Coordinates of C-alpha atoms in Angstrom, one line a residue:
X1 CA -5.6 -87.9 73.7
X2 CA -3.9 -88.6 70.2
X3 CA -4.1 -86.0 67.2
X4 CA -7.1 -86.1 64.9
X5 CA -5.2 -86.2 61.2
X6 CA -7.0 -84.0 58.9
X7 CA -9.5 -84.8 56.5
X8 CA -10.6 -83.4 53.2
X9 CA -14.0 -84.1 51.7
X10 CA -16.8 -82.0 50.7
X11 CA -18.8 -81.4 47.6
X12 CA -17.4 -80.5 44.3
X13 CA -15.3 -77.3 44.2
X14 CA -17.2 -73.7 43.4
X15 CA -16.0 -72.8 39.5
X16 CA -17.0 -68.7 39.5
X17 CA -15.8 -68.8 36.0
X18 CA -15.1 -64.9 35.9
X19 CA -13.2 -64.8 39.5
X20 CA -9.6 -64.2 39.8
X21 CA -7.8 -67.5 40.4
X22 CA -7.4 -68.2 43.7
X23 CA -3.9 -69.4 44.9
X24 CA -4.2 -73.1 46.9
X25 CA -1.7 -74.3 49.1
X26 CA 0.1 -76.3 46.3
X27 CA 0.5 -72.5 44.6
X28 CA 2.8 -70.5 46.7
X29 CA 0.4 -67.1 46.7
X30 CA 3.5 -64.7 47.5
X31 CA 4.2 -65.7 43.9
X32 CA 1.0 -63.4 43.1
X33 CA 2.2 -60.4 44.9
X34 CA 3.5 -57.7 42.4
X35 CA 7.0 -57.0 43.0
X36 CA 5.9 -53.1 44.0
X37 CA 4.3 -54.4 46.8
X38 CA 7.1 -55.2 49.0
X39 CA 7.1 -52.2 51.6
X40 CA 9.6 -50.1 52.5
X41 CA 9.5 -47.7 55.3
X42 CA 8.2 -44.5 55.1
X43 CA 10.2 -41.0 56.8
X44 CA 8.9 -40.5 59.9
X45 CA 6.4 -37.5 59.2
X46 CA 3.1 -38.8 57.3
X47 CA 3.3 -39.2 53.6
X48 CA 1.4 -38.0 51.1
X49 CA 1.3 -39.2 47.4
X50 CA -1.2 -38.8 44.7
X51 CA -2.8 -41.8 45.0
X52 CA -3.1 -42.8 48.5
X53 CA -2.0 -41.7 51.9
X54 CA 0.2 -43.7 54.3
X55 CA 0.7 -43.3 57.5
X56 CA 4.2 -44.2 59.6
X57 CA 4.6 -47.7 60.8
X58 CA 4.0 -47.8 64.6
X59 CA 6.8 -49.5 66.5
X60 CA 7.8 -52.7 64.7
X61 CA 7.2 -54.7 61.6
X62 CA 7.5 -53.7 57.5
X63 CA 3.6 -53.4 57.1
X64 CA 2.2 -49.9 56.2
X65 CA -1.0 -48.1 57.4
X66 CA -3.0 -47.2 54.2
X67 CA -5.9 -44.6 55.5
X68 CA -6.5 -43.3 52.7
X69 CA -7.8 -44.2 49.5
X70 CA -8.5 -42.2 46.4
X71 CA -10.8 -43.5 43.5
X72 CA -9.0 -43.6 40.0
X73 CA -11.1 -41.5 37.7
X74 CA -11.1 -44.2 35.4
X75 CA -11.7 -46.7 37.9
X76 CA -12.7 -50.2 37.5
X77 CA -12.6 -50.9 33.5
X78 CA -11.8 -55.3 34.0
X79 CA -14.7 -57.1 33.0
X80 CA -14.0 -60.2 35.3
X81 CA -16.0 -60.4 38.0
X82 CA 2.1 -86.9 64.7
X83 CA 3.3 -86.3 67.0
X84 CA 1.0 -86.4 70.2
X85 CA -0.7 -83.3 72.0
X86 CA -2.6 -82.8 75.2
X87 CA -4.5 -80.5 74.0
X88 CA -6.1 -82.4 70.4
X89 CA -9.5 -84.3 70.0
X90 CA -9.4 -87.5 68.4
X91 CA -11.0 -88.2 65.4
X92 CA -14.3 -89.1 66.4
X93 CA -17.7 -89.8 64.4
X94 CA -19.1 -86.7 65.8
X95 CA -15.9 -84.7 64.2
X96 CA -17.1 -86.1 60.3
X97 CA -20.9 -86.0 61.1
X98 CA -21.5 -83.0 59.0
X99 CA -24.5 -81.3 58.8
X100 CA -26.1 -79.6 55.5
X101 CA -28.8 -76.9 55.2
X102 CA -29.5 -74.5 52.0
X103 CA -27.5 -76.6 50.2
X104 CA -23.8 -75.9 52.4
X105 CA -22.2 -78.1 54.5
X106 CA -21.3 -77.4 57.8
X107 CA -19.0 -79.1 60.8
X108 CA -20.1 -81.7 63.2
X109 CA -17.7 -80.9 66.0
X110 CA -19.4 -78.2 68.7
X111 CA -22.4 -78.1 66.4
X112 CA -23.4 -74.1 66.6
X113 CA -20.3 -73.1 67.5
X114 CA -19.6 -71.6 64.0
X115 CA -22.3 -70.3 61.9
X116 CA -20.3 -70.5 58.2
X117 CA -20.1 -73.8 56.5
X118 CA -16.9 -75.6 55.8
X119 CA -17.3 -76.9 52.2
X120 CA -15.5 -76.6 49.2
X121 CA -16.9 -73.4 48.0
X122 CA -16.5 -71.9 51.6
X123 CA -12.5 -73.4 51.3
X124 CA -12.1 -71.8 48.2
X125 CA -13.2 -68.6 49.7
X126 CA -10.6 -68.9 52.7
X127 CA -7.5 -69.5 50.0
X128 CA -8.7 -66.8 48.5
X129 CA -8.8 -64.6 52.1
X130 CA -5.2 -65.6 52.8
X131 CA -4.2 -64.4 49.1
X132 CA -5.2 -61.2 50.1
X133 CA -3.9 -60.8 53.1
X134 CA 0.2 -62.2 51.8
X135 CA -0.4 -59.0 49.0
X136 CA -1.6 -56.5 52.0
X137 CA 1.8 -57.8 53.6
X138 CA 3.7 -57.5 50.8
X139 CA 4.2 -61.6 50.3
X140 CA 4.9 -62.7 53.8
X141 CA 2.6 -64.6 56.1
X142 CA 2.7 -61.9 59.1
X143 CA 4.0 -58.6 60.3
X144 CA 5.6 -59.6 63.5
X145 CA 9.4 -58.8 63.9
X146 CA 10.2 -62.5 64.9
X147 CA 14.4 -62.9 65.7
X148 CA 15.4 -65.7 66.0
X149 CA 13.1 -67.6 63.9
X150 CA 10.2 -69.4 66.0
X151 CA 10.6 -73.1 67.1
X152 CA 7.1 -73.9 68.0
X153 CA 3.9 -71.4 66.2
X154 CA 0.5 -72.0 66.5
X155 CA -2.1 -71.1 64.1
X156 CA -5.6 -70.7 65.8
X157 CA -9.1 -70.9 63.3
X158 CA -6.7 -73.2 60.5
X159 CA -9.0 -73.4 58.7
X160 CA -8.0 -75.4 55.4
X161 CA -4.6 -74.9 57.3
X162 CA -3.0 -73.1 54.0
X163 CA -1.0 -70.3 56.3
X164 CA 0.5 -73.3 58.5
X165 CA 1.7 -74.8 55.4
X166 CA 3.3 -72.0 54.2
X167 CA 4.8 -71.1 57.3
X168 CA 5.7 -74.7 57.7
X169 CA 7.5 -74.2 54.3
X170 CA 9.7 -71.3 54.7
X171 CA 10.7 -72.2 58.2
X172 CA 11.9 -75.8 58.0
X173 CA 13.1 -75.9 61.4
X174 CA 9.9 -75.0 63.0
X175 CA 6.9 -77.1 64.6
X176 CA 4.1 -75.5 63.5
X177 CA 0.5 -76.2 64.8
X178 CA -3.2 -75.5 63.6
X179 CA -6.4 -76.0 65.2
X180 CA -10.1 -75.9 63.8
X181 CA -13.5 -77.2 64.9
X182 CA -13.3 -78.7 60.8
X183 CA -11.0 -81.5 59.7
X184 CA -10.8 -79.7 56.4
X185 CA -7.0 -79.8 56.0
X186 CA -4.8 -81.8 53.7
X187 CA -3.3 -84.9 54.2
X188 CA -0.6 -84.0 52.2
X189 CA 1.6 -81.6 54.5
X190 CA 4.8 -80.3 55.4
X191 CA 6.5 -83.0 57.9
X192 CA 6.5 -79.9 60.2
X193 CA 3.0 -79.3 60.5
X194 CA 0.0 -80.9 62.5
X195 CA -3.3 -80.0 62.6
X196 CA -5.7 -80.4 65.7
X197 CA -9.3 -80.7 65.6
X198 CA -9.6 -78.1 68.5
X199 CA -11.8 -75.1 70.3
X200 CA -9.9 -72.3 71.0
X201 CA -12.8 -71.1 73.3
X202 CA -12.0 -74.3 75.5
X203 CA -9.5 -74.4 78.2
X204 CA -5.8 -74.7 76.7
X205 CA -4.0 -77.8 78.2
X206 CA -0.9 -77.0 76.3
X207 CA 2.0 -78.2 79.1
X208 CA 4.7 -75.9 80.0
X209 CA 7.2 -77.6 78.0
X210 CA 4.4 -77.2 74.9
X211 CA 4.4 -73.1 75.0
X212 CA 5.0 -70.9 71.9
X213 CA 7.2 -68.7 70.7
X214 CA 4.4 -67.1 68.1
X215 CA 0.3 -67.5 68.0
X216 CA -1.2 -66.0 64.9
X217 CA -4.8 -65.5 65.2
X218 CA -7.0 -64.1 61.5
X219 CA -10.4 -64.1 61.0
X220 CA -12.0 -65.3 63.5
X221 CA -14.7 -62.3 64.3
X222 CA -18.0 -64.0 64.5
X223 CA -16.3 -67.5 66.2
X224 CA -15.1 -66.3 69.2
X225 CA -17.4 -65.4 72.4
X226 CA -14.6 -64.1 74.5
X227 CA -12.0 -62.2 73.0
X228 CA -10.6 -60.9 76.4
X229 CA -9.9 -65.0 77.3
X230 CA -8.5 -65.7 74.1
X231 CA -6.0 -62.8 74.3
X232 CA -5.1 -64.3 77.8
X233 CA -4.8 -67.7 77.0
X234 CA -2.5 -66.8 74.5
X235 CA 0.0 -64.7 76.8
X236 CA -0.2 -67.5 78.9
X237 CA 0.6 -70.5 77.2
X238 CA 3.5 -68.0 74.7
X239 CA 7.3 -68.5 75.8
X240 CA 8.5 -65.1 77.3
X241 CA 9.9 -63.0 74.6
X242 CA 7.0 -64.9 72.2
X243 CA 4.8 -63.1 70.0
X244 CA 1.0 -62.8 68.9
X245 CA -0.6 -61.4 65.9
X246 CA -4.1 -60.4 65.1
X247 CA -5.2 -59.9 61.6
X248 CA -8.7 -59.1 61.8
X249 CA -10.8 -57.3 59.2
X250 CA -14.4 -55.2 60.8
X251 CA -17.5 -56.7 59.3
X252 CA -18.3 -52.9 58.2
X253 CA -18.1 -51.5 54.8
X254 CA -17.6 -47.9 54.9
X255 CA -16.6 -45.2 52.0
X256 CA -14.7 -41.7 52.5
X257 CA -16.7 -40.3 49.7
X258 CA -20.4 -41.0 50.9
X259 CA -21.1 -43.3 47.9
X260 CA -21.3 -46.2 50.3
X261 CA -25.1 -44.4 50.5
X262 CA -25.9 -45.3 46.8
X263 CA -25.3 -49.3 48.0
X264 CA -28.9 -49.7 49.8
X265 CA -28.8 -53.3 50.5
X266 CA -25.2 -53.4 50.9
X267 CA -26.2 -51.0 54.4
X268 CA -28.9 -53.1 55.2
X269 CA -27.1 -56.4 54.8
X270 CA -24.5 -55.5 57.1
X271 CA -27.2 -54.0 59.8
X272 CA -28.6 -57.8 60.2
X273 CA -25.7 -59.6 60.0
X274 CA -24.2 -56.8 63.2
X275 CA -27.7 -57.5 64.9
X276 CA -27.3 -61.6 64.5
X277 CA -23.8 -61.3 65.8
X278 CA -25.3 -59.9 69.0
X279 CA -28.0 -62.3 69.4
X280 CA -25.3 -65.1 68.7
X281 CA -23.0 -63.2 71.2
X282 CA -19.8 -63.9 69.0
X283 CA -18.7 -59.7 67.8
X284 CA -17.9 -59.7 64.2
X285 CA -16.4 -55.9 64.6
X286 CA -13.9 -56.5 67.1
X287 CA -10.3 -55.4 65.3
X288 CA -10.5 -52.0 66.7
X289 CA -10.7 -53.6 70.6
X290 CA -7.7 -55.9 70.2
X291 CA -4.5 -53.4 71.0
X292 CA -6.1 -52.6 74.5
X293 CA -7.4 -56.1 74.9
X294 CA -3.6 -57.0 74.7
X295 CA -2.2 -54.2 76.5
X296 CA -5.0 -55.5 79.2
X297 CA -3.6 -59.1 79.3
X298 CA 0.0 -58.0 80.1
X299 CA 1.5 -58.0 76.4
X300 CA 4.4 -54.8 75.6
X301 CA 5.6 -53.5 72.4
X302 CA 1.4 -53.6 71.0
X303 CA 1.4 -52.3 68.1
X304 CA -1.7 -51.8 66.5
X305 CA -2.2 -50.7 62.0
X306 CA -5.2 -50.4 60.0
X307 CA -5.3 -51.0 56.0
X308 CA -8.5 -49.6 54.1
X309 CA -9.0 -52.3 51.6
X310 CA -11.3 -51.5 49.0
X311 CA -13.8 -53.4 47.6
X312 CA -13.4 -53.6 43.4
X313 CA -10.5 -52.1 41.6
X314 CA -11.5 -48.7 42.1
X315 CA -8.5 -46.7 43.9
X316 CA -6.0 -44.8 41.8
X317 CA -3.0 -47.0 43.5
X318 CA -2.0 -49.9 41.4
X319 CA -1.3 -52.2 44.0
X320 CA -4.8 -51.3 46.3
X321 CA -6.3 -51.6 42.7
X322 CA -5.2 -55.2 42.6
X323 CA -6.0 -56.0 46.1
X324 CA -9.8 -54.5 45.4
X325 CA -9.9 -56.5 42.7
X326 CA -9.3 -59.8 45.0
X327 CA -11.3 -58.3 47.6
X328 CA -14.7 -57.8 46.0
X329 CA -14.5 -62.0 44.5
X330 CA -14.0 -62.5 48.3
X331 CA -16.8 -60.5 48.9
X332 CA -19.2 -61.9 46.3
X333 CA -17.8 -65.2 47.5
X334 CA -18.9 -64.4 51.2
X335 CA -22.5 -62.9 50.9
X336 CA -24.4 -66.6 50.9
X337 CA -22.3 -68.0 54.1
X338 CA -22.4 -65.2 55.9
X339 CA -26.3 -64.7 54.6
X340 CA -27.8 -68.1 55.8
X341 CA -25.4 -68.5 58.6
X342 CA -26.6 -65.4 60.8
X343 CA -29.6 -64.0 59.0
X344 CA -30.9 -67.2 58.4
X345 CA -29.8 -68.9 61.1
X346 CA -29.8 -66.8 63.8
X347 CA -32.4 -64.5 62.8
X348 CA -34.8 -67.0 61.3
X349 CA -35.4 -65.7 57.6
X350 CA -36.2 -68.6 55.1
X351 CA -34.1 -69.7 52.5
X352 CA -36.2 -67.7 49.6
X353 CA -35.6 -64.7 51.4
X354 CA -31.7 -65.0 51.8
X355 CA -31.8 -66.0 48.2
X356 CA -33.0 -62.4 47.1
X357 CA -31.2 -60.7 49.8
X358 CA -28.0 -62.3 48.5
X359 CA -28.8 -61.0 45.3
X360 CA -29.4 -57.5 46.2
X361 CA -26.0 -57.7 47.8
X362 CA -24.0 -59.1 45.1
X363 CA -25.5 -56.4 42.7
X364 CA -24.3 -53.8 45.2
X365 CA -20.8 -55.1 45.6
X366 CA -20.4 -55.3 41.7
X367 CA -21.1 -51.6 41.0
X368 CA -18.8 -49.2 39.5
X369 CA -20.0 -45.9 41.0
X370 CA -19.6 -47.4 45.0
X371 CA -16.5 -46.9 46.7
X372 CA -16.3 -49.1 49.4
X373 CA -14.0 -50.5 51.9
X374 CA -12.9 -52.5 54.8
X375 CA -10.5 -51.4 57.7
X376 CA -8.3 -54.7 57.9
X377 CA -6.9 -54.0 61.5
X378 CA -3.5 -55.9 62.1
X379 CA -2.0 -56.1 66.0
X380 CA 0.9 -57.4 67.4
X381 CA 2.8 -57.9 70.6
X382 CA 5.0 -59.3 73.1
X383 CA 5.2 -61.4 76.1
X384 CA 8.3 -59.4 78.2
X385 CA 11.2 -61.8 78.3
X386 CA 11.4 -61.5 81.8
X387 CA 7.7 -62.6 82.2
X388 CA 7.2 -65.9 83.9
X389 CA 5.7 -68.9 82.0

């Protein structure tokens, strides 16, 4: 089957005058990343600062734990809210008949598959995901320990493909792939990147002589059925000695200090989205299962590290400050998709009730005296070079 090129189109972009501007893959987002935040490895017993607690790293790669998180008193004072594959689909009318309901658009390709829409707004939204997640890594695109550099990576859930570009960019010399259900990618791309119209929950094809040295795998809670044959799949079709990463945030805000009680429909929100993810049978809490489901598929050197990232600029630490900061425009940015794609969807409310639900929810995320957080969970791990392919 030839490649499907990618395709951008969609309505015009979202313009939330008061967000933070969201790096696109014609801005290099490490660029963003204040210099502080390259990390540096801590002594071997735990540390403990006064303004947040970090735990060692665990077996390889520069990324610190952060477990703990303490408010700044004076917390929150900003205003602003062609080659050819086996394994690709060709571009086919049922890839570009897109489908539009509450006003969002959504992909063609394995209608259902995927309950959150692939627009502009919902692109906008995923640049702004994969800026947070290069200044939780300190400016680089993953936390694996990769020597030599990679000569084939693939990049599962693309999306608008901005991490394969990157990627693409600072390794020259390496063939990277990305796969989506949504043509959504530019045309415009490194000459050593491809993107696939693709679902990973399908049976890889990928020939021996096709295998990869490094699979990265974010955000894909809520679009995968079976994590367990994902997490093979991948060991299978990796060259021995070839790596995967997971970087997978729990749909579950939590706080340390009990405010998270004070954010009503914040708690309630989250209940019916976990309850439509069941009914849909695609997890959307599923970072905390991915070390054993590795260790299960044969992978060596897991090692698994969680990051608290708050929601608003309300932690003492100047660089979790800025990441908050990021994290609750993400999180504004994310209540309507995620609002009529499994409540409204899945669990059948109307559009007039999403509409005041999401408004109950953006109210929550916006206030000062809530300190909430996500655990972003990032995993890693080998194929053993003696393995056989």
């Amino acid at each position: 089957m030839s490649a499907a090129p990618a395709v951008e189109s969609g309505p015009s972009p979202l313009p939330p005058a008061t967000a933070p501007t969201a790096p696109t893959a014609a801005h290099t987002p490490h660029a963003s990343a204040p210099s502080s935040a390259g990390p540096t490895l801590p002594p071997t017993d735990t540390v403990h600062t006064s303004q947040h607690h970090v735990d060692p790293p665990q077996d390889h790669g520069d990324l610190q734990p952060v477990t703990h998180l303490e408010p700044d008193s004076g917390s929150d004072t900003d205003s602003a809210f062609d080659a050819n594959s086996s394994a690709s689909t060709s571009l086919a009318s049922s890839i570009l008949n897109y489908e539009y309901s509450n006003g969002r658009r959504y992909h063609g390709y394995r209608s259902g598959a995927y309950v959150l829409p692939n627009d502009e707004q919902e692109q906008d939204r995923l640049d702004l995901l994969h800026h947070i997640f290069t200044l939780i890594l300190g400016g680089k695109l993953y936390d694996v320990p990769i020597s030599p550099p990679p000569k084939r990576v693939l990049d599962i859930g693309t999306g608008t493909g901005i991490w394969a570009i990157d990627f693409a960019d600072e390794n020259p010399g390496c063939e990277v792939l990305g796969t989506d259900l949504s043509p959504i990618q530019p045309t415009w791309v490194p000459p050593n990147a491809k993107f696939y119209i693709d679902d990973a929950e399908s049976e890889w094809v990928y020939s021996p002589d096709e295998h990869f040295d490094f699979i990265h795998v974010r955000t894909l809670s809520g679009a995968i059925g079976d994590w367990d044959k994902l997490t093979q799949q991948c060991y299978a079709h990796l060259q021995p000695g070839g790596w995967l990463e997971f970087q997978e945030p729990v749909a579950l805000c939590e706080s340390d200090d009990g405010t998270i009680e004070n954010a009503t429909a914040m708690q309630r929100w989250q209940d019916l989205c976990h309850d439509a993810a069941k009914v849909f049978a695609k997890d959307i809490r599923v970072g905390q299962t991915l070390k054993q489901r590795m260790l299960d598929a044969g992978f060596v050197d897991v090692a698994e590290k969680i990051v608290k990232v708050p929601i608003g600029p309300w932690p003492k630490d100047p660089r979790m400050k800025e990441i908050g900061r990021y994290q609750r425009e993400h999180m504004a940015m994310g209540i309507e998709p995620y609002t009529f794609g499994f409540i409204g969807k899945i669990l059948g409310w109307s559009e007039e009730e999403c509409r005041v639900l999401i408004a109950q929810v953006t109210n929550d995320v916006r206030r000062k005296d809530v300190h909430m957080y996500i655990r972003f969970y990032f995993v890693h791990g080998r194929k053993a070079p003696s393995a056989q392919y």
